[in-house]
Short mmCIF file of C-alpha atoms in Angstrom, two decimals:
data_model
loop_
_atom_site.label_atom_id
_atom_site.label_comp_id
_atom_site.label_asym_id
_atom_site.label_seq_id
_atom_site.Cartn_x
_atom_site.Cartn_y
_atom_site.Cartn_z
CA ASN A 1 -31.16 14.34 6.02
CA ALA A 2 -29.63 10.96 5.23
CA GLY A 3 -25.57 10.25 6.16
CA VAL A 4 -22.97 9.30 3.95
CA MET A 5 -24.40 5.38 2.91
CA GLN A 6 -22.04 3.02 1.87
CA ASN A 7 -22.76 -0.53 0.37
CA PRO A 8 -22.14 -2.93 0.64
CA ARG A 9 -21.05 -3.08 4.30
CA HIS A 10 -19.28 -6.56 4.09
CA LEU A 11 -18.15 -8.23 0.95
CA VAL A 12 -16.34 -11.17 0.65
CA ARG A 13 -13.72 -11.62 -2.74
CA ARG A 14 -11.63 -14.60 -3.25
CA ARG A 15 -8.40 -13.43 -4.80
CA GLY A 16 -8.06 -12.65 -8.53
CA GLN A 17 -11.87 -11.39 -8.14
CA GLU A 18 -12.91 -7.62 -8.42
CA ALA A 19 -14.51 -5.28 -5.77
CA ARG A 20 -16.24 -2.80 -6.12
CA LEU A 21 -17.44 -0.46 -3.23
CA ARG A 22 -19.42 2.30 -3.71
CA CYS A 23 -20.27 5.69 -1.70
CA SER A 24 -23.76 8.19 -1.70
CA PRO A 25 -22.45 11.17 -0.39
CA MET A 26 -24.50 13.20 1.93
CA LYS A 27 -27.29 15.31 0.25
CA GLY A 28 -25.57 18.46 -0.76
CA HIS A 29 -21.99 17.57 -0.74
CA SER A 30 -19.75 17.41 -3.62
CA HIS A 31 -16.76 16.33 -2.49
CA VAL A 32 -16.03 12.84 -1.77
CA TYR A 33 -13.24 11.10 0.16
CA TRP A 34 -11.86 7.21 0.38
CA TYR A 35 -9.79 6.09 3.14
CA ARG A 36 -8.63 2.69 3.78
CA GLN A 37 -8.04 1.30 7.51
CA LEU A 38 -6.30 -1.14 8.30
CA PRO A 39 -6.94 -3.32 12.02
CA GLU A 40 -5.77 -1.67 14.31
CA GLU A 41 -4.39 1.46 12.34
CA GLY A 42 -5.07 4.91 11.74
CA LEU A 43 -6.98 6.09 8.55
CA LYS A 44 -5.05 6.19 5.41
CA PHE A 45 -6.26 8.63 2.66
CA MET A 46 -6.55 7.33 -0.75
CA VAL A 47 -8.45 9.64 -3.17
CA TYR A 48 -10.46 13.29 -3.31
CA LEU A 49 -13.24 13.60 -5.73
CA GLN A 50 -15.41 16.25 -7.26
CA LYS A 51 -18.03 15.18 -9.72
CA GLU A 52 -16.77 13.45 -12.65
CA ASN A 53 -13.28 14.81 -11.65
CA ILE A 54 -10.11 13.26 -9.72
CA ILE A 55 -8.92 15.93 -7.62
CA ASP A 56 -6.39 14.01 -5.39
CA GLU A 57 -5.52 10.22 -5.88
CA SER A 58 -1.75 10.35 -4.16
CA GLY A 59 -2.92 7.84 -1.72
CA MET A 60 -4.08 5.39 -4.54
CA PRO A 61 -2.37 1.91 -5.27
CA LYS A 62 -0.69 2.94 -8.85
CA GLU A 63 -2.34 -0.24 -9.83
CA ARG A 64 -5.39 -2.47 -9.65
CA PHE A 65 -6.61 0.26 -7.87
CA SER A 66 -9.37 3.07 -9.56
CA ALA A 67 -11.76 5.53 -8.39
CA GLU A 68 -14.82 7.64 -9.80
CA PHE A 69 -17.74 10.11 -9.34
CA PRO A 70 -19.91 10.13 -11.94
CA LYS A 71 -22.55 13.20 -12.75
CA GLU A 72 -25.17 10.73 -11.59
CA GLY A 73 -25.33 7.54 -9.37
CA PRO A 74 -22.68 7.29 -6.39
CA SER A 75 -18.93 7.50 -6.13
CA ILE A 76 -17.15 3.69 -6.66
CA LEU A 77 -14.08 2.08 -5.50
CA ARG A 78 -12.90 -0.42 -7.61
CA ILE A 79 -10.31 -2.88 -6.89
CA GLN A 80 -9.46 -5.21 -9.36
CA GLN A 81 -7.39 -8.67 -8.93
CA VAL A 82 -7.92 -8.28 -5.09
CA VAL A 83 -5.26 -9.98 -2.69
CA ARG A 84 -4.92 -10.98 0.65
CA GLY A 85 -3.18 -7.73 1.51
CA ASP A 86 -6.03 -5.92 0.49
CA SER A 87 -8.27 -6.88 3.30
CA ALA A 88 -9.29 -4.05 4.73
CA ALA A 89 -12.33 -1.63 6.15
CA TYR A 90 -12.76 1.24 3.13
CA PHE A 91 -14.66 4.34 4.66
CA CYS A 92 -15.90 7.22 2.40
CA ALA A 93 -16.67 10.55 3.50
CA SER A 94 -18.23 13.73 1.89
CA SER A 95 -18.22 17.49 3.06
CA GLU A 96 -19.73 20.35 1.46
CA GLY A 97 -16.72 22.04 0.76
CA LEU A 98 -13.49 22.43 0.22
CA HIS A 99 -12.59 23.28 3.66
CA HIS A 100 -15.45 21.86 5.62
CA ILE A 101 -15.99 18.68 7.78
CA GLN A 102 -16.16 15.50 6.66
CA TYR A 103 -18.63 13.27 7.44
CA PHE A 104 -17.57 9.52 7.17
CA GLY A 105 -20.03 6.55 5.75
CA ALA A 106 -20.26 3.11 8.03
CA GLY A 107 -17.42 1.63 6.04
CA THR A 108 -17.25 -1.61 3.79
CA ARG A 109 -15.41 -4.44 5.02
CA LEU A 110 -13.62 -6.33 2.43
CA SER A 111 -12.18 -9.88 3.33
CA VAL A 112 -10.14 -11.44 0.90
CA LEU A 113 -10.16 -15.33 0.65
CA GLY B 1 4.42 14.40 4.07
CA GLN B 2 2.07 16.03 7.10
CA GLN B 3 2.68 13.43 9.79
CA VAL B 4 0.86 13.68 13.53
CA MET B 5 2.39 11.77 16.25
CA GLN B 6 -0.71 10.42 18.67
CA ILE B 7 0.30 9.08 22.18
CA PRO B 8 -0.23 6.67 24.35
CA GLN B 9 -1.75 3.75 21.39
CA TYR B 10 -3.92 2.21 24.91
CA GLN B 11 -4.90 3.60 27.77
CA HIS B 12 -6.97 1.26 30.30
CA VAL B 13 -8.66 3.37 32.73
CA GLN B 14 -11.40 2.20 35.77
CA GLU B 15 -14.58 4.16 35.11
CA GLY B 16 -14.60 7.32 36.86
CA GLU B 17 -10.76 7.99 36.13
CA ASP B 18 -9.79 11.01 33.66
CA PHE B 19 -8.40 10.27 30.14
CA THR B 20 -6.06 12.59 28.21
CA THR B 21 -4.43 11.59 24.58
CA TYR B 22 -2.25 13.85 22.73
CA CYS B 23 -1.60 14.90 19.13
CA ASN B 24 1.91 15.95 18.12
CA SER B 25 2.98 17.49 14.76
CA SER B 26 6.51 18.99 13.92
CA THR B 27 5.14 21.52 11.77
CA THR B 28 2.60 24.56 12.80
CA LEU B 29 -0.77 23.07 12.22
CA SER B 30 -3.68 25.36 9.76
CA ASN B 31 -6.29 23.37 12.61
CA ILE B 32 -7.06 20.01 13.80
CA GLN B 33 -9.93 17.79 14.33
CA TRP B 34 -10.71 14.72 16.61
CA TYR B 35 -12.66 12.03 15.77
CA LYS B 36 -14.03 9.20 18.10
CA GLN B 37 -14.74 5.54 16.30
CA ARG B 38 -16.12 2.68 18.37
CA PRO B 39 -15.47 -0.41 18.26
CA GLY B 40 -16.91 -2.19 14.55
CA GLY B 41 -17.72 1.62 13.59
CA HIS B 42 -16.66 4.71 11.70
CA PRO B 43 -15.35 7.73 12.71
CA VAL B 44 -17.61 10.54 13.84
CA PHE B 45 -16.60 13.60 13.86
CA LEU B 46 -16.26 15.44 17.62
CA ILE B 47 -14.56 18.81 17.11
CA GLN B 48 -12.54 21.01 14.93
CA LEU B 49 -9.77 23.69 16.61
CA VAL B 50 -8.52 26.24 14.57
CA LYS B 51 -6.46 29.41 16.62
CA SER B 52 -3.77 29.30 18.54
CA GLY B 53 -4.52 28.40 22.22
CA GLU B 54 -8.01 27.40 21.68
CA VAL B 55 -9.97 25.54 23.75
CA LYS B 56 -13.54 24.27 23.20
CA LYS B 57 -15.41 22.15 25.68
CA GLN B 58 -17.82 19.64 25.24
CA LYS B 59 -19.64 18.49 27.85
CA ARG B 60 -17.20 16.07 29.97
CA LEU B 61 -14.72 16.46 26.77
CA THR B 62 -12.23 19.39 26.92
CA PHE B 63 -9.83 20.32 23.92
CA GLN B 64 -6.99 22.36 23.30
CA PHE B 65 -5.09 24.00 20.36
CA GLY B 66 -1.28 24.25 21.38
CA GLU B 67 -0.40 28.15 21.40
CA ALA B 68 2.18 26.96 18.62
CA LYS B 69 -0.33 25.19 16.56
CA LYS B 70 1.59 21.90 16.91
CA ASN B 71 -0.25 20.12 19.48
CA SER B 72 -3.17 19.21 20.66
CA SER B 73 -5.57 17.31 23.54
CA LEU B 74 -8.62 15.75 24.37
CA HIS B 75 -9.17 15.45 27.75
CA ILE B 76 -12.12 13.34 29.10
CA THR B 77 -13.12 13.80 32.52
CA ALA B 78 -14.92 11.35 34.39
CA THR B 79 -14.67 8.40 32.08
CA GLN B 80 -18.16 6.25 31.67
CA THR B 81 -18.12 3.07 29.65
CA THR B 82 -19.66 4.85 26.64
CA ASP B 83 -16.45 6.54 26.57
CA VAL B 84 -15.04 3.41 25.11
CA GLY B 85 -13.35 3.58 21.56
CA THR B 86 -10.39 4.45 19.46
CA TYR B 87 -9.95 8.57 19.64
CA PHE B 88 -8.06 10.31 16.82
CA CYS B 89 -6.69 13.64 15.90
CA ALA B 90 -6.71 14.50 12.29
CA VAL B 91 -5.25 17.64 10.52
CA SER B 92 -5.72 19.25 6.89
CA THR B 93 -3.04 18.68 4.43
CA ARG B 94 -2.36 20.39 1.12
CA GLY B 95 -2.23 17.82 -1.85
CA GLY B 96 -1.71 18.81 -5.19
CA GLY B 97 -3.06 22.45 -6.21
CA SER B 98 -5.39 23.98 -3.97
CA ASN B 99 -7.36 20.55 -2.35
CA TYR B 100 -7.04 19.61 0.77
CA LYS B 101 -6.86 16.10 2.63
CA LEU B 102 -7.19 14.71 6.06
CA THR B 103 -4.22 12.90 7.87
CA PHE B 104 -4.62 10.68 10.46
CA GLY B 105 -3.13 10.12 13.77
CA LYS B 106 -2.54 6.22 14.43
CA GLY B 107 -5.31 6.88 17.42
CA THR B 108 -5.42 6.21 20.88
CA LEU B 109 -7.76 3.29 22.20
CA LEU B 110 -9.57 3.66 25.87
CA THR B 111 -10.52 0.68 27.20
CA VAL B 112 -13.02 1.61 30.26
CA ASN B 113 -13.53 -1.19 33.78
CA PRO B 114 -16.68 -0.74 34.65
#
């Protein structure tokens, strides 16, 4: 049973470009969560999605950030017009159900030049 | 929103020494989870505690949940170099409606001198 798959593992973007981060949940998991981790800090919740629905996006910056989890395919976290402050590790987690354990992917390390 | 305070921020030990990290909340928690993140790695789920006063063991790791469900600890006996990493506690907090999200402590970075 493959774990949570994230790609790319590393992403380098110049200021103003777009970053697209992808996450395929574990088989059988319908709940996806995105977290951001700055260097030497804990993980900060960004958004919680189920198939075709954003359930809770209270941790998402209001501008430039968006997330989706389409009926088919992976969940996508999109950051438009990236700035240096967006440089961080972005982790995706999935769970089987609402109160179930969250399993994390290996993360995408975004570097903005 | 819900916050959990985790201490210490850093801990350096000699191999063979014990290690403990603590998580505290000002409010009663429904449950608490512990994760380990190796340097450059991703959080890996260790355990979830749900019941008041609960104690769970995994080999050299002992996890406790306080009687008031406001604090928790992770204790490692006789540390090894493989224990190096950041240990996070995380609590489920209620978001909008009936959904939940994890709120993480800032973590304790454990380094072990061989």
